[in-house]
């Protein structure tokens, strides 16, 4: 294999160097990380869009592309994530540390997990779930969510996780779109210190036209939990059990169902291209799309990228004597695996959690934390307590949370917590503002640990671009002869594609844009975890992702980006968020990042509003620090306009600066800029089904009304 194309020091690999044969061989090598019950016959097949005719306007029409990896190969995903670690003598190693919002805790070893997943698999089979059937999992972050997800994988059922905070409407759409046979939910949930009933929401979601045969209810809030689980305590006691609405014949208590099941189950192997799960995109840009991921390719890229980015690969010395991980290694360093306590703070229903909280960490056999609650329950130090309690080594979170922590601790994290276990930080979900990047690294990472800013999407299934944990820029000062690695730091830079993939930043015609110029991100060589189709709507798979560069066979990501002189890529936000002022394409994320460098501003959301002369004008919403709330509105606007002009240029000056208590965000923490613009323009608000804080909209509307 040609190592030059993945040299960690080289900028974005030149696509010309990435021969298809080398790329496929690389992923075949990575596939050896897994246990296969039978070898694949075709390593990779890509039938890009083909021209099949033309429409009424004379535009070419294209076939829907087909992608496959490891076809004919047979494996069981749950066996790979659980059983094989037990078989390898690591049954006593901790798989999960669970911490509930009320403070209850549980520890599951890999052997515990094997028993629980086996019982759960038997339970699903007893309910009549067969391979290929869909199971919608509407649960909070509790061990059962991981167990039931793995149990689906084990029996070949297709899972679709839905965020436990979603409304009945959002759940109904997913129940109906997947055609699920079983919905798994809870009696209630702990949310911000309160117990919230959930079952009635699930019932409402199942009241329409659907294929649901059973609603399975995990007991979380109505009673102490099962006593046969490993150490720890469970739930809170209340009399609410009787209040759980119940449909006889359809509804089943999970604890009663599993109690009858044996804790052994023989895992069957499935074809690598069998569907593993359906994940719905946030729907920021319309009706959510159910992306379909398959077993073999997905698990290979989840395993490799988790190992690469969270530093499990063995270290080697390069020609210059520098220590760095062997990026092409197909094995992990056992000492690194044993000493890792991973924590991905995402909700389990988000794609981030599928790959770096369920499948990636477990397939690599590390220990990890799952935490049920919000980061400020009962106080903003909760995450630091969790890090200290479990000795978290890799902390992977979202920019929105970092900004909230910055707002909560303007003077820095108080020295009450021992955070020295942290050896790597990461973020995902949005571009991380450089200010937030520096803050987190200083506060949790002693200004010295690597920070991986991982860029990827529900569509790509796993990370596509990210800095590497051992990039020289992260080395402590003095490590290298060339000195001053800190000058090479690139906070907020997604950097370059990981080995085996390749990206470009191109213009509308597909030509690579020069450094400094904004273009579109395309993945010109996708990896094995790429989504195979949109559930029930293959045409939409073509039209959303492949049509724009059908000729070239490139995947359109929908994000804008810019390269620097070294070929490293900065993500500038979603293309549909771009603000176009007199032909200058401004990045929302850059304007927001500029605003949050001002000491008054905790968070910022920038959005385009219509302007007759310039096309768009910039509108800025800001969440202020308590001290800044006293600043008069005129002074605030003038100061922040000047600040943005200084940081970016006068063209980016916001037309208006509006101080608001909170910004509307999706479940995965993305600011919904589309709604910010619609509120200002007084337009009807579009889809809100994936918002985590709908009340923010009303508050903003009140602020705008008060301005007149
Ligand atoms: P929808 O496509 O329905 O609007 P979504 O794009 O919000 O939903 P996800 O797949 O969870 O759903 O998010 C992927 C998007 O998140 C990327 O396209 C990008 O805009 C953003 N993103 C994720 N990670 C990063 C990152 N490290 N830097 C910049 N942007 C990121
Ligand atoms: Mg998207």
XYZ file of C-alpha atoms and ligand atoms in Angstrom:
740
model
C 0.000 0.000 0.000
C 1.161 3.462 -0.789
C 1.600 5.256 2.510
C 2.189 8.685 1.058
C -1.473 9.423 0.508
C -2.232 9.175 4.162
C 0.861 10.847 5.528
C -0.513 12.672 8.539
C 1.726 15.609 7.764
C 0.577 16.081 4.224
C -2.345 18.406 3.642
C -5.607 17.160 2.213
C -4.562 14.089 0.286
C -4.378 14.811 -3.373
C -7.249 12.792 -4.806
C -5.033 11.836 -7.707
C -2.847 9.910 -5.264
C -5.732 7.976 -3.844
C -6.077 5.250 -6.364
C -9.284 3.348 -6.022
C -7.380 0.105 -5.643
C -5.335 1.500 -2.744
C -8.414 2.890 -1.078
C -10.364 -0.356 -1.325
C -7.338 -2.326 -0.147
C -7.035 0.014 2.821
C -10.645 -0.625 3.868
C -10.284 -4.339 3.319
C -7.377 -4.197 5.732
C -9.495 -2.282 8.234
C -12.259 -4.865 7.858
C -9.888 -7.360 9.467
C -10.640 -5.554 12.741
C -13.923 -7.458 12.797
C -14.867 -11.097 13.234
C -16.381 -12.351 9.997
C -18.374 -15.568 9.755
C -17.674 -15.721 6.036
C -15.499 -13.766 3.588
C -16.825 -11.163 1.183
C -16.880 -11.815 -2.516
C -16.795 -8.173 -3.689
C -14.889 -5.670 -1.580
C -16.575 -2.613 -3.054
C -19.061 -1.697 -5.716
C -19.932 1.855 -6.711
C -22.327 2.446 -9.522
C -22.424 6.215 -9.691
C -25.317 8.055 -11.286
C -25.676 7.102 -14.951
C -27.330 9.301 -17.532
C -30.620 7.659 -18.398
C -32.434 10.293 -20.429
C -33.623 13.847 -20.225
C -36.519 15.700 -18.673
C -39.038 18.005 -20.383
C -36.600 20.945 -20.132
C -33.843 18.975 -21.761
C -31.842 18.461 -18.557
C -30.183 15.074 -18.152
C -31.816 12.582 -15.808
C -29.753 10.154 -13.764
C -30.036 6.717 -12.242
C -29.940 6.362 -8.449
C -26.390 5.408 -7.438
C -25.654 2.103 -5.756
C -22.948 1.547 -3.182
C -21.882 -1.647 -1.497
C -18.977 -2.839 0.631
C -17.920 -6.361 1.576
C -20.816 -7.951 -0.285
C -21.235 -11.610 0.438
C -19.305 -11.251 3.711
C -21.196 -12.421 6.785
C -21.011 -11.050 10.298
C -22.987 -10.315 13.423
C -22.631 -6.753 14.645
C -23.545 -7.468 18.280
C -21.119 -10.372 18.440
C -18.411 -7.964 17.280
C -19.328 -5.341 19.866
C -19.802 -7.655 22.819
C -19.279 -11.423 22.659
C -15.890 -11.500 21.065
C -14.428 -9.362 23.866
C -15.783 -11.869 26.388
C -14.392 -14.730 24.322
C -11.028 -12.959 24.300
C -10.962 -13.014 28.109
C -12.045 -9.416 28.643
C -15.476 -10.218 30.077
C -14.630 -8.474 33.349
C -13.623 -5.235 31.611
C -16.146 -2.453 32.131
C -18.200 -1.672 29.062
C -20.623 0.923 30.442
C -20.654 3.256 33.377
C -24.196 4.565 33.564
C -25.090 7.646 35.527
C -28.729 8.656 35.744
C -29.852 12.217 36.133
C -31.097 11.662 39.705
C -27.679 10.239 40.568
C -28.328 6.499 40.275
C -25.438 4.508 38.864
C -24.833 1.170 37.228
C -21.780 -0.595 35.908
C -21.923 -3.170 33.112
C -18.954 -5.308 32.246
C -18.699 -6.832 28.791
C -19.901 -10.136 30.311
C -22.930 -8.357 31.836
C -23.632 -6.747 28.515
C -23.460 -10.093 26.744
C -26.075 -11.550 29.091
C -28.343 -8.530 28.846
C -28.134 -8.277 25.072
C -28.796 -12.007 24.737
C -31.876 -11.786 26.943
C -33.075 -8.765 25.061
C -32.559 -10.560 21.742
C -34.611 -13.494 23.020
C -37.267 -11.058 24.229
C -37.573 -9.367 20.844
C -37.803 -12.746 19.143
C -40.529 -13.736 21.596
C -42.482 -10.661 20.517
C -42.299 -11.853 16.950
C -39.608 -9.484 15.708
C -37.863 -11.001 12.712
C -34.832 -10.007 10.723
C -35.518 -6.986 8.583
C -38.371 -5.814 10.844
C -38.080 -2.251 12.112
C -37.990 -1.368 15.798
C -38.337 2.270 16.853
C -36.489 3.016 20.095
C -37.810 6.091 21.881
C -35.765 6.068 25.055
C -33.565 8.341 27.125
C -29.862 7.672 27.704
C -30.158 4.560 29.866
C -28.442 1.164 29.591
C -31.574 -0.435 28.109
C -31.218 1.832 25.092
C -27.794 0.408 24.323
C -28.902 -3.133 25.163
C -32.030 -3.058 22.990
C -30.168 -1.406 20.118
C -27.556 -4.161 20.192
C -30.263 -6.787 20.531
C -31.862 -5.534 17.315
C -28.504 -5.749 15.571
C -28.050 -9.228 16.974
C -31.239 -10.602 15.442
C -30.986 -8.603 12.231
C -33.854 -6.223 13.035
C -33.438 -2.635 11.842
C -33.402 -0.087 14.651
C -34.337 3.535 14.470
C -33.620 5.592 17.559
C -35.715 8.660 18.241
C -34.703 11.319 20.730
C -36.720 10.900 23.928
C -37.552 14.591 23.997
C -39.244 14.610 20.602
C -42.947 15.346 20.354
C -45.646 12.824 19.521
C -45.766 14.273 16.002
C -42.055 13.756 15.379
C -42.302 10.228 16.767
C -45.422 9.461 14.751
C -43.642 10.424 11.538
C -40.792 8.022 12.296
C -43.085 5.186 13.436
C -45.087 5.487 10.238
C -42.207 6.142 7.851
C -40.226 3.116 9.061
C -43.302 0.873 9.183
C -42.051 -0.350 12.568
C -43.570 -3.410 14.200
C -42.417 -2.534 17.703
C -41.988 0.750 19.540
C -39.905 0.770 22.708
C -40.493 3.571 25.177
C -40.452 4.359 28.890
C -43.088 5.101 31.476
C -41.433 8.436 32.108
C -38.176 10.334 31.960
C -36.009 12.396 34.223
C -35.635 15.787 32.684
C -34.021 18.760 34.388
C -34.719 17.411 37.822
C -38.361 16.556 37.125
C -40.143 13.349 36.206
C -41.885 13.722 32.862
C -44.475 11.174 31.688
C -43.647 9.648 28.315
C -45.955 6.726 27.668
C -48.921 8.924 26.694
C -46.750 10.593 24.048
C -45.861 7.188 22.636
C -49.542 6.223 22.599
C -50.425 9.364 20.713
C -47.695 8.647 18.170
C -49.203 5.192 17.622
C -52.766 6.389 17.230
C -52.680 6.771 13.459
C -52.083 4.431 10.579
C -49.117 2.253 11.426
C -47.802 -1.300 11.643
C -47.122 -1.325 15.394
C -47.921 -4.651 17.041
C -46.359 -4.011 20.426
C -45.383 -1.058 22.540
C -42.691 -2.162 24.944
C -42.331 -0.061 28.079
C -39.066 0.181 29.987
C -39.687 1.139 33.582
C -37.631 4.147 34.449
C -39.511 6.491 36.742
C -42.441 4.651 38.249
C -40.658 2.205 40.530
C -37.253 0.955 41.603
C -35.791 -1.060 38.785
C -34.963 -4.700 38.481
C -32.911 -6.075 41.306
C -31.083 -8.626 39.191
C -28.986 -6.034 37.378
C -25.393 -5.417 38.402
C -24.368 -3.179 41.275
C -25.993 0.168 41.791
C -29.430 1.538 42.381
C -32.182 2.282 39.990
C -34.822 4.924 39.478
C -36.945 6.761 41.983
C -39.942 5.512 43.816
C -43.357 6.966 43.196
C -46.972 5.959 42.929
C -47.115 6.899 39.296
C -47.094 3.362 38.037
C -50.863 3.140 38.055
C -50.992 6.292 36.007
C -49.141 4.743 33.054
C -51.761 4.406 30.310
C -51.992 0.859 29.062
C -53.416 -0.900 26.015
C -54.011 -4.535 26.825
C -52.634 -7.024 24.354
C -50.395 -4.425 22.732
C -48.349 -3.034 25.600
C -45.669 -5.031 27.379
C -43.453 -4.186 30.348
C -39.844 -4.729 29.362
C -38.813 -6.062 32.770
C -41.567 -8.695 32.668
C -40.681 -9.690 29.141
C -36.941 -10.135 29.733
C -37.407 -11.831 33.099
C -38.698 -14.901 31.279
C -35.838 -15.053 28.810
C -32.630 -17.082 28.950
C -29.454 -15.013 29.020
C -27.792 -16.926 26.228
C -28.501 -16.441 22.573
C -26.641 -17.755 19.586
C -25.890 -14.922 17.208
C -26.596 -15.564 13.552
C -24.406 -14.004 10.869
C -25.985 -11.691 8.287
C -24.866 -10.412 4.930
C -22.694 -7.307 5.282
C -25.135 -5.262 3.233
C -28.141 -6.019 5.457
C -29.631 -2.830 6.888
C -28.517 -2.103 10.453
C -30.346 1.115 11.216
C -32.313 4.049 9.889
C -31.309 7.478 11.154
C -33.391 10.535 10.430
C -31.594 13.789 9.690
C -32.608 16.689 11.897
C -34.872 17.986 9.202
C -33.307 21.425 9.384
C -33.848 21.578 5.647
C -37.267 19.976 5.330
C -39.000 16.634 5.857
C -36.538 14.359 7.685
C -34.767 11.813 5.527
C -34.366 8.275 6.858
C -30.820 7.339 5.956
C -30.107 3.640 5.783
C -26.829 2.237 7.087
C -25.741 -1.342 6.599
C -23.927 -3.773 8.871
C -20.475 -4.471 7.514
C -19.239 -1.224 5.997
C -20.687 0.894 8.760
C -19.061 -1.131 11.516
C -15.679 -1.142 9.767
C -15.534 2.637 9.450
C -16.973 3.151 12.945
C -14.250 0.889 14.363
C -11.413 2.461 12.412
C -12.332 6.113 12.866
C -13.062 5.646 16.559
C -9.611 4.112 16.954
C -7.919 6.773 14.817
C -9.556 9.826 16.335
C -9.706 8.746 19.956
C -6.127 7.532 19.966
C -6.246 3.754 20.136
C -3.800 3.069 17.296
C -0.322 1.849 18.173
C 2.455 4.449 18.166
C 5.432 4.097 15.874
C 8.477 6.256 15.255
C 8.593 7.946 11.913
C 11.741 8.532 9.841
C 12.557 11.614 11.867
C 12.235 9.768 15.153
C 8.930 11.357 16.072
C 6.393 9.260 17.886
C 3.016 9.114 16.255
C 0.274 6.574 15.736
C 0.441 4.322 12.748
C -2.546 5.659 10.833
C -2.772 2.606 8.650
C -2.673 0.098 11.466
C -5.467 -2.456 11.451
C -5.082 -3.259 15.144
C -5.349 -1.243 18.353
C -2.775 -0.777 21.073
C -4.083 -2.999 23.922
C -2.683 -0.668 26.596
C -4.509 2.298 25.087
C -7.724 0.288 24.849
C -7.497 -0.804 28.475
C -6.828 2.675 29.804
C -9.536 4.485 27.848
C -12.684 5.791 29.498
C -14.568 7.365 26.649
C -17.426 9.796 27.043
C -19.495 10.985 24.130
C -22.050 13.351 25.615
C -24.559 13.052 22.767
C -28.044 11.670 23.170
C -28.057 8.044 22.014
C -30.571 8.827 19.270
C -28.175 11.135 17.446
C -25.907 9.720 14.746
C -22.866 10.838 16.753
C -23.901 8.457 19.491
C -24.571 5.585 17.121
C -21.006 5.698 15.904
C -19.001 7.029 18.862
C -21.152 6.014 21.838
C -22.648 2.686 20.804
C -20.841 0.937 17.986
C -17.345 2.502 17.823
C -16.329 2.285 21.497
C -17.901 -1.143 22.009
C -16.467 -2.688 18.869
C -13.069 -1.445 20.077
C -13.678 -2.855 23.560
C -13.126 0.301 25.620
C -14.984 1.453 28.732
C -17.356 4.339 28.339
C -19.695 6.596 30.253
C -23.313 7.200 29.377
C -25.106 9.977 31.242
C -28.841 10.442 31.182
C -29.286 14.045 32.108
C -28.760 17.584 31.035
C -25.371 19.167 31.764
C -26.776 21.647 34.274
C -28.782 19.297 36.458
C -28.551 19.984 39.303
C -25.754 22.471 38.521
C -23.335 23.334 35.727
C -20.500 21.335 37.275
C -22.224 18.025 36.570
C -20.042 17.070 33.628
C -16.900 17.784 35.612
C -18.157 15.545 38.409
C -18.775 12.776 35.909
C -15.317 13.195 34.373
C -13.706 13.007 37.795
C -15.812 10.092 39.076
C -15.090 7.770 36.155
C -11.687 9.109 35.144
C -12.881 10.063 31.674
C -9.967 10.148 29.233
C -11.688 11.192 25.996
C -14.438 13.803 26.176
C -16.404 14.261 22.967
C -19.067 16.936 22.928
C -20.762 19.659 20.881
C -19.812 23.317 20.388
C -23.131 24.444 21.829
C -22.319 22.755 25.114
C -18.865 24.292 25.207
C -20.388 27.739 24.756
C -22.885 27.053 27.530
C -20.073 26.025 29.848
C -18.179 29.188 28.931
C -21.252 31.192 29.819
C -21.707 29.347 33.099
C -18.050 29.685 34.111
C -16.868 33.048 32.784
C -13.886 32.929 35.139
C -13.022 29.364 34.213
C -13.864 26.032 35.788
C -13.419 26.308 39.568
C -10.595 24.120 40.895
C -13.079 21.868 42.680
C -12.708 19.044 40.213
C -9.812 16.863 39.247
C -9.918 16.754 35.477
C -6.415 15.407 34.967
C -7.652 12.140 33.491
C -8.629 13.972 30.289
C -6.160 13.268 27.516
C -8.169 14.118 24.432
C -11.053 16.438 23.558
C -13.343 16.406 20.580
C -16.343 18.162 19.155
C -18.936 17.585 16.475
C -22.189 19.016 15.226
C -21.190 22.486 14.147
C -17.997 24.329 13.476
C -16.414 24.936 16.823
C -15.823 28.644 17.368
C -12.090 29.222 17.966
C -12.955 30.954 21.246
C -14.826 27.872 22.470
C -12.056 25.591 21.219
C -9.434 27.496 23.218
C -11.612 27.673 26.294
C -12.296 23.947 26.442
C -8.711 23.016 25.773
C -7.484 25.391 28.464
C -10.106 24.444 31.040
C -10.284 20.686 30.552
C -7.151 19.939 28.607
C -4.461 21.916 30.426
C -3.753 23.677 27.106
C -1.923 20.607 25.903
C -4.242 17.788 24.866
C -5.286 17.113 21.282
C -8.635 18.441 20.148
C -10.316 16.592 17.296
C -12.872 18.682 15.437
C -14.655 15.901 13.603
C -16.670 16.803 10.533
C -19.249 14.329 9.331
C -22.973 13.799 8.874
C -25.787 11.311 9.323
C -25.217 10.574 5.650
C -21.537 9.673 5.970
C -22.097 7.471 9.025
C -18.688 8.242 10.479
C -16.065 10.972 10.473
C -14.855 12.211 7.117
C -12.522 15.069 8.086
C -10.694 15.770 11.306
C -7.323 16.749 12.686
C -5.459 13.721 14.052
C -4.766 13.389 17.757
C -1.060 13.290 17.138
C -0.751 16.070 14.653
C 2.443 17.930 15.422
C 0.419 20.991 16.274
C -0.798 19.229 19.397
C 2.585 18.175 20.644
C 3.819 19.922 23.776
C 6.232 22.791 23.065
C 9.777 21.676 22.464
C 8.900 18.234 21.148
C 10.044 19.006 17.664
C 13.289 20.492 16.407
C 11.355 23.016 14.406
C 9.932 24.292 17.715
C 6.914 26.490 18.270
C 4.203 24.021 17.367
C 1.678 26.397 18.869
C 1.930 28.610 15.846
C 0.510 25.708 13.868
C -2.621 25.426 15.987
C -5.763 25.707 13.944
C -8.690 26.008 16.275
C -11.966 25.403 14.515
C -10.399 23.715 11.514
C -11.771 20.360 10.321
C -8.407 19.984 8.568
C -8.492 17.108 6.090
C -10.025 13.774 5.150
C -9.106 10.685 7.127
C -7.316 7.867 5.310
C -9.457 5.991 2.854
C -11.656 8.974 2.030
C -11.199 12.116 0.093
C -12.878 15.498 -0.017
C -12.662 18.564 -2.214
C -13.867 22.121 -1.985
C -15.283 22.985 -5.383
C -17.334 25.548 -7.250
C -20.656 24.848 -8.918
C -18.974 23.359 -11.972
C -16.807 21.075 -9.863
C -13.523 22.958 -10.217
C -11.407 23.080 -7.059
C -11.548 26.588 -5.637
C -8.271 28.341 -4.787
C -7.218 28.788 -1.147
C -9.285 31.385 0.658
C -12.278 31.121 -1.644
C -15.525 29.687 -0.423
C -16.858 26.587 -2.135
C -18.932 23.459 -1.590
C -17.656 20.407 0.246
C -17.933 17.212 -1.744
C -16.807 13.756 -0.730
C -15.307 12.569 -3.968
C -14.388 9.200 -2.497
C -16.814 7.972 0.118
C -16.119 5.316 2.716
C -17.779 2.057 3.707
C -20.077 3.766 6.231
C -21.753 5.938 3.620
C -25.566 5.775 3.760
C -26.853 3.451 1.069
C -30.229 5.056 0.412
C -33.071 7.120 1.842
C -35.606 4.772 3.406
C -38.582 4.415 1.103
C -37.414 7.171 -1.216
C -34.345 6.272 -3.292
C -35.069 9.123 -5.684
C -34.460 11.555 -2.857
C -31.089 9.933 -2.212
C -30.173 10.863 -5.762
C -31.698 14.338 -5.800
C -30.385 15.442 -2.393
C -26.874 14.118 -2.559
C -25.694 12.931 -5.941
C -27.450 14.899 -8.620
C -25.445 18.108 -8.246
C -22.187 16.362 -9.219
C -23.694 13.378 -11.013
C -21.216 13.646 -13.844
C -18.274 13.302 -11.451
C -19.930 10.810 -9.093
C -19.337 13.017 -6.032
C -21.403 13.241 -2.899
C -22.645 16.754 -2.112
C -22.459 17.370 1.616
C -24.427 20.624 1.680
C -21.811 22.520 3.681
C -19.710 25.467 2.570
C -15.963 25.497 3.221
C -12.687 27.173 2.470
C -9.130 25.813 2.225
C -6.136 27.608 3.635
C -2.741 27.770 1.909
C -1.768 24.437 3.431
C -4.835 22.721 2.053
C -6.562 22.431 5.423
C -10.319 22.842 5.298
C -12.455 25.185 7.371
C -16.160 24.377 7.408
C -18.191 27.558 7.089
C -21.640 26.154 7.838
C -24.509 24.852 5.797
C -24.795 26.214 2.292
C -28.383 27.278 2.905
C -27.233 29.391 5.863
C -24.784 31.455 3.833
C -25.392 35.199 3.906
C -24.905 36.911 0.580
C -24.278 40.641 1.002
C -23.772 42.379 -2.351
C -22.289 39.229 -3.793
C -19.979 38.618 -0.829
C -20.692 35.213 0.604
C -20.385 35.503 4.363
C -20.228 32.546 6.668
C -22.694 32.519 9.547
C -20.239 30.584 11.631
C -17.490 33.173 11.135
C -19.753 36.025 12.134
C -20.907 34.092 15.180
C -17.360 33.170 16.092
C -16.381 36.837 15.863
C -19.276 37.831 18.102
C -18.457 35.301 20.809
C -14.920 36.612 21.096
C -16.485 39.748 22.593
C -16.597 39.498 26.392
C -20.289 40.414 26.512
C -21.428 37.604 24.249
C -22.030 34.013 25.368
C -23.668 32.740 22.200
C -24.579 34.183 18.842
C -26.764 33.235 15.905
C -26.375 35.020 12.577
C -28.962 34.803 9.835
C -29.587 36.334 6.434
C -32.501 38.757 6.088
C -33.699 40.202 2.811
C -32.373 43.533 1.669
C -33.467 45.226 -1.544
C -30.102 46.763 -2.234
C -27.598 44.190 -1.062
C -29.581 40.966 -1.434
C -29.029 39.927 2.156
C -28.205 41.783 5.299
C -26.708 40.190 8.392
C -28.954 39.811 11.404
C -27.303 38.886 14.695
C -28.979 37.482 17.761
C -26.839 37.374 20.876
C -27.123 35.757 24.279
C -25.366 38.046 26.750
C -23.448 37.530 29.965
C -25.371 38.725 33.048
C -23.161 41.839 33.316
C -23.764 42.818 29.698
C -27.528 42.626 30.077
C -27.387 46.084 31.616
C -25.750 47.652 28.566
C -28.240 49.902 26.713
C -29.446 48.471 23.400
C -27.911 51.270 21.298
C -24.513 50.878 22.845
C -24.699 47.106 22.497
C -25.521 47.297 18.805
C -22.884 49.917 18.036
C -20.188 48.078 19.964
C -20.866 44.677 18.453
C -21.185 46.066 14.927
C -17.773 47.662 15.306
C -16.404 44.467 16.790
C -17.542 42.380 13.816
C -16.207 44.998 11.404
C -12.824 44.771 13.096
C -12.760 40.980 13.248
C -14.059 40.219 9.745
C -14.612 43.427 7.781
C -17.219 46.168 7.438
C -19.201 44.084 4.949
C -20.067 41.630 7.730
C -21.431 44.292 10.095
C -24.831 43.131 11.336
C -27.768 45.312 10.295
C -29.270 44.667 13.710
C -28.103 43.081 16.935
C -30.857 41.593 19.060
C -30.215 40.424 22.614
C -32.278 37.313 23.374
C -32.440 34.905 26.318
C -31.816 31.781 24.243
C -31.334 30.593 20.648
C -33.495 27.903 19.027
C -31.520 24.703 18.576
C -32.040 21.253 17.194
C -31.607 18.272 19.409
C -28.033 17.927 18.244
C -27.326 21.503 19.302
C -27.421 23.233 15.948
C -28.709 26.763 15.873
C -31.683 26.864 13.491
C -30.770 30.020 11.609
C -33.632 29.548 9.181
C -36.068 30.162 12.075
C -34.074 33.187 13.227
C -34.567 34.778 9.836
C -38.244 33.799 9.636
C -38.935 35.335 13.055
C -37.394 38.618 11.986
C -39.245 38.701 8.671
C -42.518 37.759 10.374
C -42.869 34.761 8.062
C -44.631 31.544 9.006
C -42.163 29.313 10.818
C -41.141 26.133 9.015
C -40.677 22.666 10.487
C -39.955 22.790 14.219
C -40.270 19.109 15.022
C -36.623 18.616 15.878
C -36.156 21.609 18.170
C -35.028 20.946 21.702
C -36.208 24.326 23.044
C -39.276 25.519 21.220
C -39.931 28.034 23.987
C -36.922 30.008 22.742
C -38.986 31.008 19.699
C -41.696 32.635 21.807
C -39.155 34.518 23.849
C -37.483 35.849 20.714
C -40.875 36.824 19.284
C -41.555 38.761 22.508
C -38.207 40.542 22.272
C -38.857 41.463 18.641
C -42.384 42.665 19.427
C -41.036 44.876 22.217
C -38.578 46.445 19.757
C -41.513 47.345 17.512
P -30.573 18.003 8.065
O -29.651 17.562 7.003
O -31.890 17.297 8.061
O -30.742 19.462 8.094
P -28.445 17.876 10.007
O -27.543 18.206 8.874
O -28.552 18.874 11.094
O -29.916 17.575 9.464
P -26.575 15.866 11.003
O -26.304 14.833 9.993
O -26.621 15.417 12.405
O -28.014 16.488 10.682
O -25.508 17.002 10.933
C -24.502 17.098 9.981
C -24.118 18.540 9.774
O -23.585 19.088 10.978
C -23.020 18.767 8.775
O -23.515 18.793 7.468
C -22.469 20.126 9.213
O -23.289 21.176 8.745
C -22.582 20.045 10.708
N -21.312 19.598 11.321
C -21.078 18.431 11.934
N -19.830 18.378 12.425
C -19.222 19.525 12.103
C -17.905 20.067 12.309
N -16.968 19.422 12.972
N -17.652 21.292 11.803
C -18.601 21.975 11.134
N -19.849 21.522 10.911
C -20.170 20.308 11.388
Mg -27.583 17.523 6.936
